[in-house]
Amino acid sequence: MTGKLNVLGLSIAALMIVAQPALAADDPTGTWLTQAGDAKIKVGKCGANLCGNVVWLKQPIDPGTAKPAVDDKNPDRELAKRPIMGLQLFIGMHPDGANRWSGKIYNADDGQSYDSHISVADPDALKVEGCVGALCGGETWTRAK
């Protein structure tokens, strides 16, 4: 009887694993570690668009103020007081073809927003690109475990 229960238990466990929805190869949702490793960004659906918000910082406390890090590079004095934790980085990021989303990205390092495109390079790599006119630069974020 014990042998039959073990086989049944293993069969149920195997079915549960198979029944888990597979993460699509081009699904950008999830939590991503920036290329510099200093922040994690949670990407999720916001209606038809994508949102990307800061959910973890390597250095959440500003060493100069001993207070939580704020958006102090933002040229708008009011926005410069908002905390980095929870800050929305993707703005109006909408589908723009197969495995491509376009919109704006906010860069807290310089307080500016840029035209942006993201795509999933493989299930564990998100290509993030920001552009000023025709000049673009980017980095690759890795899926956080």
mmCIF file with all atom_site columns, C-alpha atoms in Angstrom:
data_model
loop_
_atom_site.group_PDB
_atom_site.id
_atom_site.type_symbol
_atom_site.label_atom_id
_atom_site.label_alt_id
_atom_site.label_comp_id
_atom_site.label_asym_id
_atom_site.label_entity_id
_atom_site.label_seq_id
_atom_site.pdbx_PDB_ins_code
_atom_site.Cartn_x
_atom_site.Cartn_y
_atom_site.Cartn_z
_atom_site.occupancy
_atom_site.B_iso_or_equiv
_atom_site.pdbx_formal_charge
_atom_site.auth_seq_id
_atom_site.auth_comp_id
_atom_site.auth_asym_id
_atom_site.auth_atom_id
_atom_site.pdbx_PDB_model_num
ATOM 1   C CA . MET A 1 1   ? 0.000  0.000  0.000   1.00 0.00 ? 1   MET A CA 1
ATOM 2   C CA . THR A 1 2   ? 2.807  2.440  0.827   1.00 0.00 ? 2   THR A CA 1
ATOM 3   C CA . GLY A 1 3   ? 4.417  1.867  -2.583  1.00 0.00 ? 3   GLY A CA 1
ATOM 4   C CA . LYS A 1 4   ? 1.134  2.664  -4.334  1.00 0.00 ? 4   LYS A CA 1
ATOM 5   C CA . LEU A 1 5   ? 0.774  5.896  -2.325  1.00 0.00 ? 5   LEU A CA 1
ATOM 6   C CA . ASN A 1 6   ? 4.313  6.966  -3.224  1.00 0.00 ? 6   ASN A CA 1
ATOM 7   C CA . VAL A 1 7   ? 3.665  6.351  -6.930  1.00 0.00 ? 7   VAL A CA 1
ATOM 8   C CA . LEU A 1 8   ? 0.347  8.212  -6.691  1.00 0.00 ? 8   LEU A CA 1
ATOM 9   C CA . GLY A 1 9   ? 2.039  11.102 -4.873  1.00 0.00 ? 9   GLY A CA 1
ATOM 10  C CA . LEU A 1 10  ? 4.774  11.317 -7.499  1.00 0.00 ? 10  LEU A CA 1
ATOM 11  C CA . SER A 1 11  ? 2.198  11.179 -10.287 1.00 0.00 ? 11  SER A CA 1
ATOM 12  C CA . ILE A 1 12  ? 0.214  14.026 -8.745  1.00 0.00 ? 12  ILE A CA 1
ATOM 13  C CA . ALA A 1 13  ? 3.391  16.065 -8.235  1.00 0.00 ? 13  ALA A CA 1
ATOM 14  C CA . ALA A 1 14  ? 4.397  15.488 -11.869 1.00 0.00 ? 14  ALA A CA 1
ATOM 15  C CA . LEU A 1 15  ? 0.948  16.552 -13.075 1.00 0.00 ? 15  LEU A CA 1
ATOM 16  C CA . MET A 1 16  ? 1.112  19.702 -10.965 1.00 0.00 ? 16  MET A CA 1
ATOM 17  C CA . ILE A 1 17  ? 4.472  20.626 -12.492 1.00 0.00 ? 17  ILE A CA 1
ATOM 18  C CA . VAL A 1 18  ? 3.196  20.008 -16.027 1.00 0.00 ? 18  VAL A CA 1
ATOM 19  C CA . ALA A 1 19  ? 0.012  21.956 -15.266 1.00 0.00 ? 19  ALA A CA 1
ATOM 20  C CA . GLN A 1 20  ? 1.981  25.072 -14.235 1.00 0.00 ? 20  GLN A CA 1
ATOM 21  C CA . PRO A 1 21  ? 1.689  27.692 -16.972 1.00 0.00 ? 21  PRO A CA 1
ATOM 22  C CA . ALA A 1 22  ? 4.923  27.968 -18.890 1.00 0.00 ? 22  ALA A CA 1
ATOM 23  C CA . LEU A 1 23  ? 6.484  31.409 -19.042 1.00 0.00 ? 23  LEU A CA 1
ATOM 24  C CA . ALA A 1 24  ? 6.320  32.523 -22.655 1.00 0.00 ? 24  ALA A CA 1
ATOM 25  C CA . ALA A 1 25  ? 9.714  33.163 -24.208 1.00 0.00 ? 25  ALA A CA 1
ATOM 26  C CA . ASP A 1 26  ? 8.681  36.741 -25.000 1.00 0.00 ? 26  ASP A CA 1
ATOM 27  C CA . ASP A 1 27  ? 6.873  37.564 -21.741 1.00 0.00 ? 27  ASP A CA 1
ATOM 28  C CA . PRO A 1 28  ? 8.439  40.676 -20.151 1.00 0.00 ? 28  PRO A CA 1
ATOM 29  C CA . THR A 1 29  ? 6.401  40.448 -16.945 1.00 0.00 ? 29  THR A CA 1
ATOM 30  C CA . GLY A 1 30  ? 8.241  39.562 -13.771 1.00 0.00 ? 30  GLY A CA 1
ATOM 31  C CA . THR A 1 31  ? 11.008 41.039 -11.676 1.00 0.00 ? 31  THR A CA 1
ATOM 32  C CA . TRP A 1 32  ? 14.260 42.056 -13.368 1.00 0.00 ? 32  TRP A CA 1
ATOM 33  C CA . LEU A 1 33  ? 17.687 42.948 -11.986 1.00 0.00 ? 33  LEU A CA 1
ATOM 34  C CA . THR A 1 34  ? 19.252 45.927 -13.760 1.00 0.00 ? 34  THR A CA 1
ATOM 35  C CA . GLN A 1 35  ? 22.544 45.412 -15.568 1.00 0.00 ? 35  GLN A CA 1
ATOM 36  C CA . ALA A 1 36  ? 24.410 47.309 -12.830 1.00 0.00 ? 36  ALA A CA 1
ATOM 37  C CA . GLY A 1 37  ? 22.782 45.080 -10.199 1.00 0.00 ? 37  GLY A CA 1
ATOM 38  C CA . ASP A 1 38  ? 21.669 48.094 -8.172  1.00 0.00 ? 38  ASP A CA 1
ATOM 39  C CA . ALA A 1 39  ? 17.885 47.780 -8.553  1.00 0.00 ? 39  ALA A CA 1
ATOM 40  C CA . LYS A 1 40  ? 15.109 45.312 -9.249  1.00 0.00 ? 40  LYS A CA 1
ATOM 41  C CA . ILE A 1 41  ? 12.203 46.388 -11.427 1.00 0.00 ? 41  ILE A CA 1
ATOM 42  C CA . LYS A 1 42  ? 8.842  44.625 -11.368 1.00 0.00 ? 42  LYS A CA 1
ATOM 43  C CA . VAL A 1 43  ? 7.254  44.628 -14.815 1.00 0.00 ? 43  VAL A CA 1
ATOM 44  C CA . GLY A 1 44  ? 3.549  43.920 -14.991 1.00 0.00 ? 44  GLY A CA 1
ATOM 45  C CA . LYS A 1 45  ? 0.451  44.627 -17.026 1.00 0.00 ? 45  LYS A CA 1
ATOM 46  C CA . CYS A 1 46  ? -1.292 47.982 -16.690 1.00 0.00 ? 46  CYS A CA 1
ATOM 47  C CA . GLY A 1 47  ? -4.303 47.457 -18.911 1.00 0.00 ? 47  GLY A CA 1
ATOM 48  C CA . ALA A 1 48  ? -2.921 47.004 -22.429 1.00 0.00 ? 48  ALA A CA 1
ATOM 49  C CA . ASN A 1 49  ? 0.402  48.595 -21.431 1.00 0.00 ? 49  ASN A CA 1
ATOM 50  C CA . LEU A 1 50  ? 3.285  47.540 -19.213 1.00 0.00 ? 50  LEU A CA 1
ATOM 51  C CA . CYS A 1 51  ? 4.358  49.178 -15.988 1.00 0.00 ? 51  CYS A CA 1
ATOM 52  C CA . GLY A 1 52  ? 7.803  48.838 -14.476 1.00 0.00 ? 52  GLY A CA 1
ATOM 53  C CA . ASN A 1 53  ? 8.321  49.895 -10.866 1.00 0.00 ? 53  ASN A CA 1
ATOM 54  C CA . VAL A 1 54  ? 11.353 49.828 -8.579  1.00 0.00 ? 54  VAL A CA 1
ATOM 55  C CA . VAL A 1 55  ? 10.814 47.119 -5.940  1.00 0.00 ? 55  VAL A CA 1
ATOM 56  C CA . TRP A 1 56  ? 14.351 46.703 -4.548  1.00 0.00 ? 56  TRP A CA 1
ATOM 57  C CA . LEU A 1 57  ? 17.461 48.840 -4.248  1.00 0.00 ? 57  LEU A CA 1
ATOM 58  C CA . LYS A 1 58  ? 20.959 47.655 -3.413  1.00 0.00 ? 58  LYS A CA 1
ATOM 59  C CA . GLN A 1 59  ? 21.402 50.895 -1.481  1.00 0.00 ? 59  GLN A CA 1
ATOM 60  C CA . PRO A 1 60  ? 17.910 51.948 -0.299  1.00 0.00 ? 60  PRO A CA 1
ATOM 61  C CA . ILE A 1 61  ? 19.288 54.478 2.193   1.00 0.00 ? 61  ILE A CA 1
ATOM 62  C CA . ASP A 1 62  ? 21.053 57.561 0.872   1.00 0.00 ? 62  ASP A CA 1
ATOM 63  C CA . PRO A 1 63  ? 24.420 57.670 2.692   1.00 0.00 ? 63  PRO A CA 1
ATOM 64  C CA . GLY A 1 64  ? 24.445 61.480 2.502   1.00 0.00 ? 64  GLY A CA 1
ATOM 65  C CA . THR A 1 65  ? 21.112 61.937 4.275   1.00 0.00 ? 65  THR A CA 1
ATOM 66  C CA . ALA A 1 66  ? 20.695 58.597 6.115   1.00 0.00 ? 66  ALA A CA 1
ATOM 67  C CA . LYS A 1 67  ? 17.126 58.607 4.745   1.00 0.00 ? 67  LYS A CA 1
ATOM 68  C CA . PRO A 1 68  ? 15.444 56.529 2.023   1.00 0.00 ? 68  PRO A CA 1
ATOM 69  C CA . ALA A 1 69  ? 16.771 57.345 -1.464  1.00 0.00 ? 69  ALA A CA 1
ATOM 70  C CA . VAL A 1 70  ? 14.727 59.948 -3.350  1.00 0.00 ? 70  VAL A CA 1
ATOM 71  C CA . ASP A 1 71  ? 14.514 61.061 -6.968  1.00 0.00 ? 71  ASP A CA 1
ATOM 72  C CA . ASP A 1 72  ? 16.919 63.946 -6.317  1.00 0.00 ? 72  ASP A CA 1
ATOM 73  C CA . LYS A 1 73  ? 18.155 64.217 -9.932  1.00 0.00 ? 73  LYS A CA 1
ATOM 74  C CA . ASN A 1 74  ? 14.668 65.165 -11.141 1.00 0.00 ? 74  ASN A CA 1
ATOM 75  C CA . PRO A 1 75  ? 14.618 68.817 -12.272 1.00 0.00 ? 75  PRO A CA 1
ATOM 76  C CA . ASP A 1 76  ? 11.076 69.229 -10.893 1.00 0.00 ? 76  ASP A CA 1
ATOM 77  C CA . ARG A 1 77  ? 11.590 70.136 -7.217  1.00 0.00 ? 77  ARG A CA 1
ATOM 78  C CA . GLU A 1 78  ? 8.366  68.392 -6.126  1.00 0.00 ? 78  GLU A CA 1
ATOM 79  C CA . LEU A 1 79  ? 9.190  65.172 -7.976  1.00 0.00 ? 79  LEU A CA 1
ATOM 80  C CA . ALA A 1 80  ? 12.744 65.296 -6.623  1.00 0.00 ? 80  ALA A CA 1
ATOM 81  C CA . LYS A 1 81  ? 11.300 64.511 -3.162  1.00 0.00 ? 81  LYS A CA 1
ATOM 82  C CA . ARG A 1 82  ? 9.564  61.272 -4.163  1.00 0.00 ? 82  ARG A CA 1
ATOM 83  C CA . PRO A 1 83  ? 11.113 57.992 -3.028  1.00 0.00 ? 83  PRO A CA 1
ATOM 84  C CA . ILE A 1 84  ? 12.927 55.800 -5.520  1.00 0.00 ? 84  ILE A CA 1
ATOM 85  C CA . MET A 1 85  ? 11.283 52.686 -4.031  1.00 0.00 ? 85  MET A CA 1
ATOM 86  C CA . GLY A 1 86  ? 8.029  52.222 -5.928  1.00 0.00 ? 86  GLY A CA 1
ATOM 87  C CA . LEU A 1 87  ? 8.988  54.721 -8.632  1.00 0.00 ? 87  LEU A CA 1
ATOM 88  C CA . GLN A 1 88  ? 7.417  53.950 -12.021 1.00 0.00 ? 88  GLN A CA 1
ATOM 89  C CA . LEU A 1 89  ? 10.093 53.761 -14.717 1.00 0.00 ? 89  LEU A CA 1
ATOM 90  C CA . PHE A 1 90  ? 8.034  52.572 -17.722 1.00 0.00 ? 90  PHE A CA 1
ATOM 91  C CA . ILE A 1 91  ? 5.557  55.138 -19.023 1.00 0.00 ? 91  ILE A CA 1
ATOM 92  C CA . GLY A 1 92  ? 2.978  54.202 -21.682 1.00 0.00 ? 92  GLY A CA 1
ATOM 93  C CA . MET A 1 93  ? 4.941  51.074 -22.648 1.00 0.00 ? 93  MET A CA 1
ATOM 94  C CA . HIS A 1 94  ? 2.672  49.520 -25.287 1.00 0.00 ? 94  HIS A CA 1
ATOM 95  C CA . PRO A 1 95  ? 2.963  46.567 -27.680 1.00 0.00 ? 95  PRO A CA 1
ATOM 96  C CA . ASP A 1 96  ? 4.843  47.571 -30.833 1.00 0.00 ? 96  ASP A CA 1
ATOM 97  C CA . GLY A 1 97  ? 5.179  44.380 -32.845 1.00 0.00 ? 97  GLY A CA 1
ATOM 98  C CA . ALA A 1 98  ? 6.171  40.843 -31.946 1.00 0.00 ? 98  ALA A CA 1
ATOM 99  C CA . ASN A 1 99  ? 8.189  40.777 -28.705 1.00 0.00 ? 99  ASN A CA 1
ATOM 100 C CA . ARG A 1 100 ? 8.594  44.561 -28.648 1.00 0.00 ? 100 ARG A CA 1
ATOM 101 C CA . TRP A 1 101 ? 7.096  47.275 -26.469 1.00 0.00 ? 101 TRP A CA 1
ATOM 102 C CA . SER A 1 102 ? 7.620  50.992 -26.920 1.00 0.00 ? 102 SER A CA 1
ATOM 103 C CA . GLY A 1 103 ? 6.987  53.999 -24.740 1.00 0.00 ? 103 GLY A CA 1
ATOM 104 C CA . LYS A 1 104 ? 9.056  56.111 -22.374 1.00 0.00 ? 104 LYS A CA 1
ATOM 105 C CA . ILE A 1 105 ? 11.510 55.135 -19.674 1.00 0.00 ? 105 ILE A CA 1
ATOM 106 C CA . TYR A 1 106 ? 12.418 57.333 -16.738 1.00 0.00 ? 106 TYR A CA 1
ATOM 107 C CA . ASN A 1 107 ? 16.090 57.355 -15.758 1.00 0.00 ? 107 ASN A CA 1
ATOM 108 C CA . ALA A 1 108 ? 16.465 58.260 -12.092 1.00 0.00 ? 108 ALA A CA 1
ATOM 109 C CA . ASP A 1 109 ? 20.248 58.585 -12.597 1.00 0.00 ? 109 ASP A CA 1
ATOM 110 C CA . ASP A 1 110 ? 19.733 61.817 -14.549 1.00 0.00 ? 110 ASP A CA 1
ATOM 111 C CA . GLY A 1 111 ? 16.070 62.720 -13.902 1.00 0.00 ? 111 GLY A CA 1
ATOM 112 C CA . GLN A 1 112 ? 15.121 62.483 -17.586 1.00 0.00 ? 112 GLN A CA 1
ATOM 113 C CA . SER A 1 113 ? 12.620 60.427 -19.606 1.00 0.00 ? 113 SER A CA 1
ATOM 114 C CA . TYR A 1 114 ? 13.585 58.856 -22.909 1.00 0.00 ? 114 TYR A CA 1
ATOM 115 C CA . ASP A 1 115 ? 11.856 57.144 -25.816 1.00 0.00 ? 115 ASP A CA 1
ATOM 116 C CA . SER A 1 116 ? 12.269 53.475 -25.074 1.00 0.00 ? 116 SER A CA 1
ATOM 117 C CA . HIS A 1 117 ? 11.913 49.995 -26.499 1.00 0.00 ? 117 HIS A CA 1
ATOM 118 C CA . ILE A 1 118 ? 12.083 46.728 -24.618 1.00 0.00 ? 118 ILE A CA 1
ATOM 119 C CA . SER A 1 119 ? 12.183 43.140 -25.805 1.00 0.00 ? 119 SER A CA 1
ATOM 120 C CA . VAL A 1 120 ? 12.844 39.765 -24.275 1.00 0.00 ? 120 VAL A CA 1
ATOM 121 C CA . ALA A 1 121 ? 16.165 38.428 -25.571 1.00 0.00 ? 121 ALA A CA 1
ATOM 122 C CA . ASP A 1 122 ? 15.565 35.038 -23.932 1.00 0.00 ? 122 ASP A CA 1
ATOM 123 C CA . PRO A 1 123 ? 13.306 34.044 -21.012 1.00 0.00 ? 123 PRO A CA 1
ATOM 124 C CA . ASP A 1 124 ? 15.890 35.406 -18.550 1.00 0.00 ? 124 ASP A CA 1
ATOM 125 C CA . ALA A 1 125 ? 17.125 38.527 -20.393 1.00 0.00 ? 125 ALA A CA 1
ATOM 126 C CA . LEU A 1 126 ? 15.262 41.785 -21.033 1.00 0.00 ? 126 LEU A CA 1
ATOM 127 C CA . LYS A 1 127 ? 16.803 44.241 -23.490 1.00 0.00 ? 127 LYS A CA 1
ATOM 128 C CA . VAL A 1 128 ? 16.030 47.807 -22.400 1.00 0.00 ? 128 VAL A CA 1
ATOM 129 C CA . GLU A 1 129 ? 16.845 50.654 -24.755 1.00 0.00 ? 129 GLU A CA 1
ATOM 130 C CA . GLY A 1 130 ? 16.529 54.409 -24.340 1.00 0.00 ? 130 GLY A CA 1
ATOM 131 C CA . CYS A 1 131 ? 16.817 56.867 -27.217 1.00 0.00 ? 131 CYS A CA 1
ATOM 132 C CA . VAL A 1 132 ? 17.350 60.575 -27.805 1.00 0.00 ? 132 VAL A CA 1
ATOM 133 C CA . GLY A 1 133 ? 16.456 61.119 -31.440 1.00 0.00 ? 133 GLY A CA 1
ATOM 134 C CA . ALA A 1 134 ? 18.293 58.487 -33.464 1.00 0.00 ? 134 ALA A CA 1
ATOM 135 C CA . LEU A 1 135 ? 20.950 57.951 -30.779 1.00 0.00 ? 135 LEU A CA 1
ATOM 136 C CA . CYS A 1 136 ? 20.080 54.916 -28.648 1.00 0.00 ? 136 CYS A CA 1
ATOM 137 C CA . GLY A 1 137 ? 21.781 53.087 -25.835 1.00 0.00 ? 137 GLY A CA 1
ATOM 138 C CA . GLY A 1 138 ? 20.714 50.128 -23.813 1.00 0.00 ? 138 GLY A CA 1
ATOM 139 C CA . GLU A 1 139 ? 21.432 47.415 -21.366 1.00 0.00 ? 139 GLU A CA 1
ATOM 140 C CA . THR A 1 140 ? 20.307 43.914 -20.578 1.00 0.00 ? 140 THR A CA 1
ATOM 141 C CA . TRP A 1 141 ? 18.433 43.119 -17.380 1.00 0.00 ? 141 TRP A CA 1
ATOM 142 C CA . THR A 1 142 ? 18.319 39.586 -15.987 1.00 0.00 ? 142 THR A CA 1
ATOM 143 C CA . ARG A 1 143 ? 15.291 37.895 -14.518 1.00 0.00 ? 143 ARG A CA 1
ATOM 144 C CA . ALA A 1 144 ? 15.505 37.969 -10.720 1.00 0.00 ? 144 ALA A CA 1
ATOM 145 C CA . LYS A 1 145 ? 15.273 34.583 -9.055  1.00 0.00 ? 145 LYS A CA 1
#
